[in-house]
mmCIF file of C-alpha atoms and ligand atoms in Angstrom:
data_model
loop_
_atom_site.group_PDB
_atom_site.id
_atom_site.type_symbol
_atom_site.label_atom_id
_atom_site.label_comp_id
_atom_site.label_asym_id
_atom_site.label_seq_id
_atom_site.Cartn_x
_atom_site.Cartn_y
_atom_site.Cartn_z
ATOM 1 C CA MET A 1 -82.824 4.425 -0.552
ATOM 2 C CA ARG A 2 -79.290 5.504 -1.469
ATOM 3 C CA VAL A 3 -76.550 3.324 0.036
ATOM 4 C CA ALA A 4 -72.837 4.122 -0.079
ATOM 5 C CA THR A 5 -70.836 0.910 0.198
ATOM 6 C CA VAL A 6 -67.210 1.292 1.288
ATOM 7 C CA ILE A 7 -64.922 -1.621 0.457
ATOM 8 C CA GLY A 8 -61.222 -1.971 -0.223
ATOM 9 C CA ASN A 9 -59.784 -5.418 0.108
ATOM 10 C CA ARG A 10 -60.082 -9.004 -1.062
ATOM 11 C CA PRO A 11 -62.563 -10.517 1.404
ATOM 12 C CA GLN A 12 -64.733 -7.411 1.164
ATOM 13 C CA PHE A 13 -65.130 -7.847 -2.584
ATOM 14 C CA VAL A 14 -66.521 -11.340 -1.932
ATOM 15 C CA LYS A 15 -68.865 -10.076 0.800
ATOM 16 C CA ALA A 16 -70.111 -7.085 -1.220
ATOM 17 C CA ALA A 17 -70.780 -9.362 -4.199
ATOM 18 C CA ALA A 18 -73.468 -11.138 -2.136
ATOM 19 C CA VAL A 19 -75.289 -7.891 -1.361
ATOM 20 C CA SER A 20 -74.778 -5.655 -4.376
ATOM 21 C CA GLY A 21 -77.134 -7.645 -6.660
ATOM 22 C CA PRO A 22 -80.188 -7.695 -4.364
ATOM 23 C CA LEU A 23 -79.461 -4.120 -3.253
ATOM 24 C CA ARG A 24 -79.300 -2.704 -6.786
ATOM 25 C CA ALA A 25 -82.506 -4.503 -7.751
ATOM 26 C CA ARG A 26 -84.463 -1.937 -5.722
ATOM 27 C CA HIS A 27 -82.109 0.824 -4.586
ATOM 28 C CA GLU A 28 -79.222 3.050 -5.569
ATOM 29 C CA GLU A 29 -75.748 1.878 -4.534
ATOM 30 C CA ILE A 30 -72.679 4.104 -4.678
ATOM 31 C CA LEU A 31 -69.641 1.845 -4.564
ATOM 32 C CA VAL A 32 -66.511 3.360 -3.018
ATOM 33 C CA HIS A 33 -63.228 1.430 -3.358
ATOM 34 C CA THR A 34 -60.629 2.759 -0.915
ATOM 35 C CA GLY A 35 -57.782 1.215 -2.918
ATOM 36 C CA GLN A 36 -56.419 -0.827 0.018
ATOM 37 C CA HIS A 37 -56.037 -3.764 -2.399
ATOM 38 C CA TYR A 38 -55.610 -2.441 -5.894
ATOM 39 C CA ASP A 39 -54.010 -4.759 -8.426
ATOM 40 C CA GLU A 40 -55.352 -7.394 -10.820
ATOM 41 C CA GLU A 41 -54.753 -10.355 -8.477
ATOM 42 C CA MET A 42 -56.052 -8.812 -5.246
ATOM 43 C CA SER A 43 -58.857 -6.649 -6.640
ATOM 44 C CA ALA A 44 -59.846 -6.606 -10.337
ATOM 45 C CA VAL A 45 -60.222 -10.388 -10.686
ATOM 46 C CA PHE A 46 -62.867 -10.406 -7.929
ATOM 47 C CA PHE A 47 -64.899 -7.705 -9.642
ATOM 48 C CA SER A 48 -64.960 -9.604 -12.924
ATOM 49 C CA GLU A 49 -65.439 -13.121 -11.496
ATOM 50 C CA LEU A 50 -68.124 -12.199 -8.975
ATOM 51 C CA GLY A 51 -70.011 -9.686 -11.127
ATOM 52 C CA LEU A 52 -69.333 -6.777 -8.789
ATOM 53 C CA PRO A 53 -70.060 -3.440 -10.521
ATOM 54 C CA GLU A 54 -67.232 -1.007 -11.236
ATOM 55 C CA PRO A 55 -66.613 1.336 -8.291
ATOM 56 C CA ASP A 56 -68.070 4.829 -8.590
ATOM 57 C CA HIS A 57 -65.099 6.189 -6.641
ATOM 58 C CA ASP A 58 -61.591 4.783 -6.351
ATOM 59 C CA LEU A 59 -59.713 6.564 -3.587
ATOM 60 C CA GLY A 60 -56.336 5.018 -4.391
ATOM 61 C CA VAL A 61 -55.204 4.753 -0.750
ATOM 62 C CA ASN A 62 -52.759 1.912 -0.146
ATOM 63 C CA GLY A 63 -49.342 0.855 0.936
ATOM 64 C CA THR A 64 -48.752 2.617 4.266
ATOM 65 C CA GLY A 65 -49.007 1.597 7.938
ATOM 66 C CA ASN A 66 -52.398 1.109 9.590
ATOM 67 C CA SER A 67 -52.688 4.584 11.134
ATOM 68 C CA GLU A 68 -51.525 6.463 8.049
ATOM 69 C CA GLN A 69 -53.701 4.347 5.790
ATOM 70 C CA THR A 70 -56.818 4.807 7.906
ATOM 71 C CA ALA A 71 -56.164 8.545 8.182
ATOM 72 C CA ALA A 72 -55.689 8.887 4.417
ATOM 73 C CA MET A 73 -58.933 6.989 3.827
ATOM 74 C CA LEU A 74 -60.816 9.242 6.252
ATOM 75 C CA ALA A 75 -59.535 12.336 4.468
ATOM 76 C CA ALA A 76 -60.471 10.932 1.066
ATOM 77 C CA LEU A 77 -63.897 9.661 2.167
ATOM 78 C CA ALA A 78 -65.166 12.887 3.740
ATOM 79 C CA PRO A 79 -65.760 14.820 0.479
ATOM 80 C CA VAL A 80 -67.124 11.734 -1.297
ATOM 81 C CA LEU A 81 -69.747 11.154 1.408
ATOM 82 C CA ALA A 82 -70.559 14.877 1.613
ATOM 83 C CA ASP A 83 -71.211 14.874 -2.119
ATOM 84 C CA ALA A 84 -73.134 11.570 -2.255
ATOM 85 C CA THR A 85 -75.426 12.265 0.753
ATOM 86 C CA PRO A 86 -76.363 8.588 1.221
ATOM 87 C CA ASP A 87 -79.103 7.420 3.609
ATOM 88 C CA VAL A 88 -76.664 4.909 5.087
ATOM 89 C CA VAL A 89 -73.037 3.815 4.706
ATOM 90 C CA LEU A 90 -72.555 0.059 4.445
ATOM 91 C CA VAL A 91 -69.253 -1.511 5.593
ATOM 92 C CA TYR A 92 -68.046 -5.103 5.835
ATOM 93 C CA GLY A 93 -65.718 -7.037 8.104
ATOM 94 C CA ASP A 94 -62.692 -5.731 9.938
ATOM 95 C CA THR A 95 -60.192 -3.893 7.751
ATOM 96 C CA ASN A 96 -58.895 -0.327 7.739
ATOM 97 C CA SER A 97 -61.483 0.346 5.019
ATOM 98 C CA THR A 98 -64.214 -0.855 7.398
ATOM 99 C CA LEU A 99 -63.150 1.459 10.201
ATOM 100 C CA ALA A 100 -62.512 4.420 7.895
ATOM 101 C CA GLY A 101 -65.908 3.975 6.201
ATOM 102 C CA GLY A 102 -67.675 3.729 9.542
ATOM 103 C CA LEU A 103 -65.871 6.636 11.172
ATOM 104 C CA ALA A 104 -66.134 8.962 8.171
ATOM 105 C CA ALA A 105 -69.881 8.282 8.015
ATOM 106 C CA ALA A 106 -70.401 8.736 11.760
ATOM 107 C CA GLN A 107 -68.458 12.011 11.702
ATOM 108 C CA ALA A 108 -70.667 13.209 8.835
ATOM 109 C CA GLY A 109 -73.808 12.261 10.771
ATOM 110 C CA ILE A 110 -74.685 9.436 8.360
ATOM 111 C CA PRO A 111 -75.910 6.127 9.854
ATOM 112 C CA VAL A 112 -73.583 3.118 9.542
ATOM 113 C CA ALA A 113 -74.597 -0.485 8.851
ATOM 114 C CA HIS A 114 -71.915 -3.088 9.656
ATOM 115 C CA VAL A 115 -72.054 -6.516 8.035
ATOM 116 C CA GLU A 116 -70.138 -9.211 9.951
ATOM 117 C CA ALA A 117 -70.735 -7.375 13.215
ATOM 118 C CA GLY A 118 -69.915 -8.980 16.566
ATOM 119 C CA MET A 119 -66.970 -11.140 15.478
ATOM 120 C CA ARG A 120 -64.293 -11.204 18.163
ATOM 121 C CA SER A 121 -60.934 -12.888 18.651
ATOM 122 C CA PHE A 122 -60.517 -11.110 22.025
ATOM 123 C CA ASP A 123 -56.964 -10.310 20.969
ATOM 124 C CA ARG A 124 -56.507 -6.537 20.859
ATOM 125 C CA ARG A 125 -53.005 -6.927 19.373
ATOM 126 C CA MET A 126 -54.718 -7.715 16.058
ATOM 127 C CA PRO A 127 -55.412 -4.579 13.989
ATOM 128 C CA GLU A 128 -58.532 -6.370 12.725
ATOM 129 C CA GLU A 129 -59.879 -6.714 16.290
ATOM 130 C CA LEU A 130 -59.524 -2.966 16.869
ATOM 131 C CA ASN A 131 -61.304 -2.274 13.582
ATOM 132 C CA ARG A 132 -64.155 -4.666 14.475
ATOM 133 C CA VAL A 133 -64.745 -3.357 17.972
ATOM 134 C CA LEU A 134 -64.599 0.308 16.969
ATOM 135 C CA THR A 135 -66.837 -0.143 13.932
ATOM 136 C CA ASP A 136 -69.430 -2.027 15.983
ATOM 137 C CA HIS A 137 -69.508 0.772 18.526
ATOM 138 C CA LEU A 138 -69.989 3.352 15.743
ATOM 139 C CA ALA A 139 -72.663 1.432 13.885
ATOM 140 C CA THR A 140 -76.387 2.122 13.863
ATOM 141 C CA LEU A 141 -77.328 -1.296 12.467
ATOM 142 C CA LEU A 142 -75.273 -4.389 13.328
ATOM 143 C CA LEU A 143 -75.762 -7.435 11.129
ATOM 144 C CA CYS A 144 -74.242 -10.575 12.654
ATOM 145 C CA PRO A 145 -73.299 -13.812 10.880
ATOM 146 C CA SER A 146 -73.988 -16.047 13.885
ATOM 147 C CA ALA A 147 -75.638 -16.222 17.292
ATOM 148 C CA VAL A 148 -72.207 -16.163 18.961
ATOM 149 C CA ALA A 149 -71.474 -12.809 17.280
ATOM 150 C CA ALA A 150 -74.778 -11.314 18.479
ATOM 151 C CA ASN A 151 -73.994 -12.575 21.971
ATOM 152 C CA ASN A 152 -70.580 -10.870 21.895
ATOM 153 C CA LEU A 153 -72.294 -7.548 21.162
ATOM 154 C CA GLU A 154 -74.701 -8.021 24.048
ATOM 155 C CA HIS A 155 -71.732 -8.552 26.374
ATOM 156 C CA GLU A 156 -70.339 -5.209 25.187
ATOM 157 C CA GLY A 157 -73.639 -3.496 25.976
ATOM 158 C CA ILE A 158 -74.767 -3.183 22.351
ATOM 159 C CA SER A 159 -78.243 -4.586 22.014
ATOM 160 C CA ALA A 160 -80.263 -2.145 19.885
ATOM 161 C CA ALA A 161 -80.537 -2.811 16.138
ATOM 162 C CA VAL A 162 -78.633 -6.108 16.243
ATOM 163 C CA GLU A 163 -79.825 -8.770 13.804
ATOM 164 C CA THR A 164 -78.478 -12.244 13.108
ATOM 165 C CA ILE A 165 -78.765 -12.710 9.357
ATOM 166 C CA GLY A 166 -76.212 -15.426 8.520
ATOM 167 C CA ASP A 167 -72.929 -14.934 6.724
ATOM 168 C CA VAL A 168 -72.807 -13.227 3.330
ATOM 169 C CA MET A 169 -69.768 -15.242 2.173
ATOM 170 C CA VAL A 170 -71.943 -18.349 2.464
ATOM 171 C CA ASP A 171 -74.205 -16.918 -0.260
ATOM 172 C CA VAL A 172 -71.277 -16.714 -2.695
ATOM 173 C CA ALA A 173 -69.751 -20.045 -1.658
ATOM 174 C CA ARG A 174 -73.064 -21.877 -2.095
ATOM 175 C CA LEU A 175 -73.860 -20.239 -5.408
ATOM 176 C CA LEU A 176 -70.516 -21.229 -6.897
ATOM 177 C CA ALA A 177 -69.896 -24.570 -5.104
ATOM 178 C CA ALA A 178 -70.854 -26.817 -8.017
ATOM 179 C CA ALA A 179 -68.934 -24.743 -10.588
ATOM 180 C CA VAL A 180 -65.721 -24.580 -8.553
ATOM 181 C CA HIS A 181 -65.855 -28.289 -7.817
ATOM 182 C CA GLU A 182 -65.743 -28.935 -11.590
ATOM 183 C CA ARG A 183 -62.916 -26.458 -12.165
ATOM 184 C CA ALA A 184 -59.920 -28.737 -12.691
ATOM 185 C CA ALA A 185 -57.560 -26.568 -14.772
ATOM 186 C CA VAL A 186 -55.860 -24.962 -11.786
ATOM 187 C CA LEU A 187 -55.055 -28.389 -10.289
ATOM 188 C CA GLU A 188 -53.562 -29.469 -13.623
ATOM 189 C CA ARG A 189 -51.577 -26.263 -13.936
ATOM 190 C CA LEU A 190 -50.060 -26.764 -10.490
ATOM 191 C CA GLY A 191 -49.612 -30.514 -11.014
ATOM 192 C CA VAL A 192 -51.638 -31.568 -7.953
ATOM 193 C CA THR A 193 -54.220 -34.322 -7.556
ATOM 194 C CA SER A 194 -57.580 -33.963 -5.825
ATOM 195 C CA GLY A 195 -57.375 -35.062 -2.184
ATOM 196 C CA GLU A 196 -53.577 -35.344 -2.243
ATOM 197 C CA PHE A 197 -52.397 -31.854 -1.343
ATOM 198 C CA LEU A 198 -52.743 -29.215 1.343
ATOM 199 C CA LEU A 199 -53.747 -25.619 0.591
ATOM 200 C CA ALA A 200 -52.069 -22.915 2.697
ATOM 201 C CA THR A 201 -52.526 -19.149 3.086
ATOM 202 C CA ALA A 202 -50.880 -16.701 5.491
ATOM 203 C CA HIS A 203 -50.998 -12.925 5.502
ATOM 204 C CA ARG A 204 -51.820 -11.551 8.960
ATOM 205 C CA ALA A 205 -49.410 -9.097 10.559
ATOM 206 C CA GLY A 206 -49.223 -11.414 13.588
ATOM 207 C CA THR A 207 -47.964 -14.256 11.388
ATOM 208 C CA VAL A 208 -45.649 -12.615 8.889
ATOM 209 C CA ASP A 209 -44.398 -9.270 10.243
ATOM 210 C CA ASP A 210 -42.220 -10.623 13.060
ATOM 211 C CA PRO A 211 -39.125 -12.352 11.567
ATOM 212 C CA ALA A 212 -39.157 -15.113 14.227
ATOM 213 C CA ARG A 213 -42.798 -15.930 13.530
ATOM 214 C CA LEU A 214 -42.239 -15.789 9.784
ATOM 215 C CA ALA A 215 -39.380 -18.295 10.200
ATOM 216 C CA ALA A 216 -41.661 -20.517 12.324
ATOM 217 C CA LEU A 217 -44.284 -20.394 9.568
ATOM 218 C CA VAL A 218 -41.724 -21.389 6.931
ATOM 219 C CA ASP A 219 -40.410 -24.218 9.115
ATOM 220 C CA LEU A 220 -43.924 -25.477 9.779
ATOM 221 C CA LEU A 221 -44.810 -25.615 6.082
ATOM 222 C CA ALA A 222 -41.449 -27.114 5.131
ATOM 223 C CA GLY A 223 -41.712 -29.655 7.955
ATOM 224 C CA LEU A 224 -44.917 -31.306 6.736
ATOM 225 C CA ASP A 225 -44.557 -34.342 4.487
ATOM 226 C CA GLU A 226 -47.253 -33.431 1.995
ATOM 227 C CA THR A 227 -47.460 -31.306 -1.129
ATOM 228 C CA ILE A 228 -48.632 -27.823 -0.170
ATOM 229 C CA VAL A 229 -50.010 -25.162 -2.521
ATOM 230 C CA LEU A 230 -49.195 -21.692 -1.158
ATOM 231 C CA PRO A 231 -50.744 -18.753 -3.055
ATOM 232 C CA LEU A 232 -48.695 -15.886 -1.665
ATOM 233 C CA HIS A 233 -50.397 -12.735 -0.406
ATOM 234 C CA PRO A 234 -48.329 -9.658 -1.455
ATOM 235 C CA ARG A 235 -47.489 -8.837 2.178
ATOM 236 C CA THR A 236 -46.134 -12.346 2.758
ATOM 237 C CA ARG A 237 -44.284 -12.383 -0.549
ATOM 238 C CA GLU A 238 -42.566 -9.135 0.368
ATOM 239 C CA ARG A 239 -41.647 -10.348 3.899
ATOM 240 C CA LEU A 240 -40.260 -13.621 2.545
ATOM 241 C CA ARG A 241 -38.214 -11.847 -0.075
ATOM 242 C CA ARG A 242 -36.801 -9.392 2.455
ATOM 243 C CA SER A 243 -35.885 -12.143 4.930
ATOM 244 C CA GLY A 244 -34.470 -14.496 2.301
ATOM 245 C CA LEU A 245 -36.521 -17.323 3.813
ATOM 246 C CA GLU A 246 -38.392 -18.400 0.677
ATOM 247 C CA ALA A 247 -35.754 -20.971 -0.332
ATOM 248 C CA ARG A 248 -36.226 -22.727 3.016
ATOM 249 C CA LEU A 249 -39.771 -23.682 1.985
ATOM 250 C CA GLY A 250 -38.307 -26.480 -0.131
ATOM 251 C CA ASP A 251 -39.689 -28.326 -3.160
ATOM 252 C CA ARG A 252 -42.836 -29.725 -1.603
ATOM 253 C CA VAL A 253 -44.275 -26.227 -1.133
ATOM 254 C CA LEU A 254 -45.642 -24.996 -4.462
ATOM 255 C CA VAL A 255 -45.597 -21.210 -4.288
ATOM 256 C CA CYS A 256 -47.843 -19.264 -6.665
ATOM 257 C CA ASP A 257 -49.326 -15.787 -7.017
ATOM 258 C CA PRO A 258 -52.585 -14.977 -5.221
ATOM 259 C CA LEU A 259 -55.440 -16.658 -7.075
ATOM 260 C CA GLY A 260 -58.827 -15.423 -8.176
ATOM 261 C CA TYR A 261 -61.840 -16.545 -6.169
ATOM 262 C CA LEU A 262 -62.786 -19.349 -8.551
ATOM 263 C CA ASP A 263 -59.342 -20.965 -8.801
ATOM 264 C CA PHE A 264 -58.736 -20.585 -5.075
ATOM 265 C CA SER A 265 -62.109 -22.124 -4.242
ATOM 266 C CA ALA A 266 -61.434 -24.987 -6.675
ATOM 267 C CA LEU A 267 -58.205 -25.771 -4.821
ATOM 268 C CA LEU A 268 -59.981 -25.490 -1.482
ATOM 269 C CA HIS A 269 -62.664 -27.966 -2.551
ATOM 270 C CA HIS A 270 -60.058 -30.492 -3.675
ATOM 271 C CA ALA A 271 -57.499 -30.051 -0.884
ATOM 272 C CA ARG A 272 -57.052 -32.784 1.716
ATOM 273 C CA ALA A 273 -56.910 -30.038 4.335
ATOM 274 C CA VAL A 274 -56.291 -26.317 4.623
ATOM 275 C CA LEU A 275 -53.674 -24.444 6.670
ATOM 276 C CA THR A 276 -54.470 -20.761 7.136
ATOM 277 C CA ASP A 277 -54.429 -17.642 9.285
ATOM 278 C CA SER A 278 -57.310 -16.167 7.245
ATOM 279 C CA GLY A 279 -60.756 -15.676 8.724
ATOM 280 C CA GLY A 280 -62.671 -16.221 5.500
ATOM 281 C CA VAL A 281 -60.719 -19.309 4.515
ATOM 282 C CA GLN A 282 -61.446 -21.056 7.862
ATOM 283 C CA LYS A 283 -65.131 -20.571 7.218
ATOM 284 C CA GLU A 284 -64.977 -21.538 3.537
ATOM 285 C CA ALA A 285 -63.145 -24.758 4.480
ATOM 286 C CA TYR A 286 -65.951 -25.577 6.923
ATOM 287 C CA LEU A 287 -68.584 -24.926 4.242
ATOM 288 C CA ALA A 288 -66.718 -27.163 1.767
ATOM 289 C CA GLY A 289 -66.254 -29.930 4.372
ATOM 290 C CA VAL A 290 -62.461 -29.655 4.265
ATOM 291 C CA PRO A 291 -60.563 -29.922 7.583
ATOM 292 C CA CYS A 292 -58.794 -26.725 8.612
ATOM 293 C CA VAL A 293 -55.651 -26.154 10.644
ATOM 294 C CA THR A 294 -55.515 -22.542 11.779
ATOM 295 C CA LEU A 295 -52.083 -20.957 12.160
ATOM 296 C CA ARG A 296 -53.218 -18.752 15.052
ATOM 297 C CA ASP A 297 -54.073 -19.279 18.695
ATOM 298 C CA THR A 298 -57.464 -17.551 18.475
ATOM 299 C CA THR A 299 -60.323 -17.498 15.994
ATOM 300 C CA GLU A 300 -63.478 -15.504 15.483
ATOM 301 C CA TRP A 301 -65.133 -18.460 13.744
ATOM 302 C CA VAL A 302 -65.445 -20.456 16.957
ATOM 303 C CA GLU A 303 -68.127 -22.809 15.628
ATOM 304 C CA THR A 304 -65.634 -24.366 13.188
ATOM 305 C CA VAL A 305 -63.507 -25.403 16.187
ATOM 306 C CA GLN A 306 -66.490 -26.374 18.320
ATOM 307 C CA TYR A 307 -67.712 -28.846 15.685
ATOM 308 C CA GLY A 308 -64.258 -30.361 15.232
ATOM 309 C CA TRP A 309 -63.492 -29.101 11.712
ATOM 310 C CA ASN A 310 -60.835 -26.618 12.723
ATOM 311 C CA VAL A 311 -57.859 -26.905 15.083
ATOM 312 C CA LEU A 312 -55.903 -23.888 16.344
ATOM 313 C CA VAL A 313 -52.192 -24.745 16.312
ATOM 314 C CA ASP A 314 -50.554 -21.317 16.150
ATOM 315 C CA LEU A 315 -47.190 -21.997 14.444
ATOM 316 C CA ASP A 316 -46.457 -25.281 16.210
ATOM 317 C CA LEU A 317 -45.340 -27.957 13.745
ATOM 318 C CA ALA A 318 -46.019 -30.906 16.078
ATOM 319 C CA ALA A 319 -49.541 -29.637 16.780
ATOM 320 C CA ALA A 320 -50.127 -29.170 13.039
ATOM 321 C CA ARG A 321 -48.994 -32.734 12.353
ATOM 322 C CA THR A 322 -51.348 -34.081 15.032
ATOM 323 C CA ALA A 323 -54.259 -32.026 13.711
ATOM 324 C CA LEU A 324 -53.621 -33.199 10.138
ATOM 325 C CA ALA A 325 -53.540 -36.841 11.268
ATOM 326 C CA GLY A 326 -57.088 -36.609 12.665
ATOM 327 C CA SER A 327 -60.171 -37.599 10.691
ATOM 328 C CA PRO A 328 -63.016 -35.160 10.063
ATOM 329 C CA PRO A 329 -66.172 -35.441 12.186
ATOM 330 C CA ALA A 330 -69.442 -36.786 10.767
ATOM 331 C CA GLU A 331 -71.515 -33.712 11.635
ATOM 332 C CA ARG A 332 -71.254 -30.273 10.029
ATOM 333 C CA PRO A 333 -74.259 -28.164 11.083
ATOM 334 C CA ASP A 334 -75.342 -25.095 9.036
ATOM 335 C CA VAL A 335 -74.220 -22.552 11.621
ATOM 336 C CA TYR A 336 -73.535 -19.688 9.229
ATOM 337 C CA GLY A 337 -76.889 -19.347 7.509
ATOM 338 C CA ASP A 338 -78.749 -20.593 4.488
ATOM 339 C CA GLY A 339 -77.132 -18.676 1.630
ATOM 340 C CA HIS A 340 -79.661 -15.800 1.668
ATOM 341 C CA ALA A 341 -77.835 -13.390 3.966
ATOM 342 C CA GLY A 342 -77.419 -10.809 1.167
ATOM 343 C CA GLU A 343 -81.190 -10.472 0.796
ATOM 344 C CA ARG A 344 -81.501 -10.113 4.572
ATOM 345 C CA VAL A 345 -78.966 -7.261 4.554
ATOM 346 C CA VAL A 346 -81.157 -5.404 2.053
ATOM 347 C CA ALA A 347 -84.350 -6.140 3.993
ATOM 348 C CA ALA A 348 -82.761 -4.863 7.223
ATOM 349 C CA LEU A 349 -81.496 -1.697 5.499
ATOM 350 C CA GLU A 350 -85.006 -1.060 4.163
ATOM 351 C CA ARG A 351 -86.538 -1.465 7.615
ATOM 352 C CA TYR A 352 -84.135 0.978 9.255
ATOM 353 C CA PHE A 353 -83.277 3.470 6.513
ATOM 354 C CA GLY A 354 -85.775 2.994 3.667
HETATM 355 N N1 UDP B 1 -58.866 -15.932 -1.571
HETATM 356 C C1 UDP B 1 -58.696 -15.920 -2.940
HETATM 357 N N2 UDP B 1 -57.451 -16.167 -3.456
HETATM 358 C C2 UDP B 1 -56.361 -16.452 -2.681
HETATM 359 C C3 UDP B 1 -56.555 -16.473 -1.265
HETATM 360 C C4 UDP B 1 -57.820 -16.189 -0.742
HETATM 361 O O1 UDP B 1 -59.653 -15.693 -3.684
HETATM 362 O O2 UDP B 1 -55.279 -16.666 -3.209
HETATM 363 C C5 UDP B 1 -60.204 -15.603 -1.027
HETATM 364 C C6 UDP B 1 -60.811 -16.625 -0.121
HETATM 365 O O3 UDP B 1 -61.534 -17.589 -0.855
HETATM 366 C C7 UDP B 1 -61.721 -15.786 0.763
HETATM 367 C C8 UDP B 1 -60.985 -14.473 0.851
HETATM 368 O O4 UDP B 1 -60.068 -14.437 -0.238
HETATM 369 O O5 UDP B 1 -62.969 -15.572 0.134
HETATM 370 C C9 UDP B 1 -60.225 -14.386 2.160
HETATM 371 O O6 UDP B 1 -59.418 -13.292 2.149
HETATM 372 P P1 UDP B 1 -58.202 -13.059 3.138
HETATM 373 O O7 UDP B 1 -57.679 -14.363 3.598
HETATM 374 O O8 UDP B 1 -57.272 -12.141 2.437
HETATM 375 O O9 UDP B 1 -58.836 -12.217 4.317
HETATM 376 P P2 UDP B 1 -59.554 -12.569 5.695
HETATM 377 O O10 UDP B 1 -60.728 -13.459 5.392
HETATM 378 O O11 UDP B 1 -58.553 -13.186 6.600
HETATM 379 O O12 UDP B 1 -60.004 -11.240 6.215
#
């Protein structure tokens, strides 16, 4: 079987790392990097840390608005897929690279397999929600991380070729949990102590593109009385610089560049709690048993809220304070799989396209 994998941004490098190993053990993989994330901090470090093979094609598409970026990816993908003639195109998650990979394949008559199918925030203002819904409706094989995700697809009338396989990020998180827990250098470098700081991330358009919401984010972080480590996503860094709001974060917020997977996970394991608008980070906090405060009013990872490990506060400082004052629940069921989702992706691909 020949599989063309289309990836392009940070969380997709983590997801693809769980599948690429078992896939390449028996099949041919052609790795296509769209270029959506392209520098050392947002791309290369993940390839080296997670053992992801060098891309066979780097399309170099980045830095424009959603429509232009997706269109440029489609144009660049068409000849690559025509030349590679894969049996299936494999896409992950909910980014412009996901939609472009899925649509370019469907237009070329190549079947599409979507990993992380069925996730929904039910908020169509999010570009990610549009990408998820459209990719699921293009896909031939839909691989869901949870029963809730499979149920969402059924409600949309998609029931053929849906499998619940667990979450591929769990594979990576479990494999590296012990190593990242021991990784103390990043805490020393930042001058923070295990259990005595908060870890924050924010990058979604809905959080940082609107100046009023960006100001609310800054005021929320500055208004908490604890040390906060804030590795800045390039989009957020640029918005803060343009608005001149960075100084308002104050001394308790330790701003740093985006971190590699290992350093970021080390901080996550040792944080007292996490504040984030990221999908992956909500789930990784749950897996690590670290309470999460989500800076949105919806989530796709509903189980984290259901089991009391995650509270949705949007950008409300008082709600964040209340959430951070709570104590974590005793129970943390394994709702996202057993750490073998990557092997199940390969097995499903073999059944449908092998
Ligand atoms: N991550 C990282 N370094 C950082 C911030 C996040 O390695 O400085 C990782 C994080 O552990 C998770 C992934 O990036 O695996 C999440 O990516 P992101 O928040 O950009 O995207 P989302 O999950 O919201 O789609």
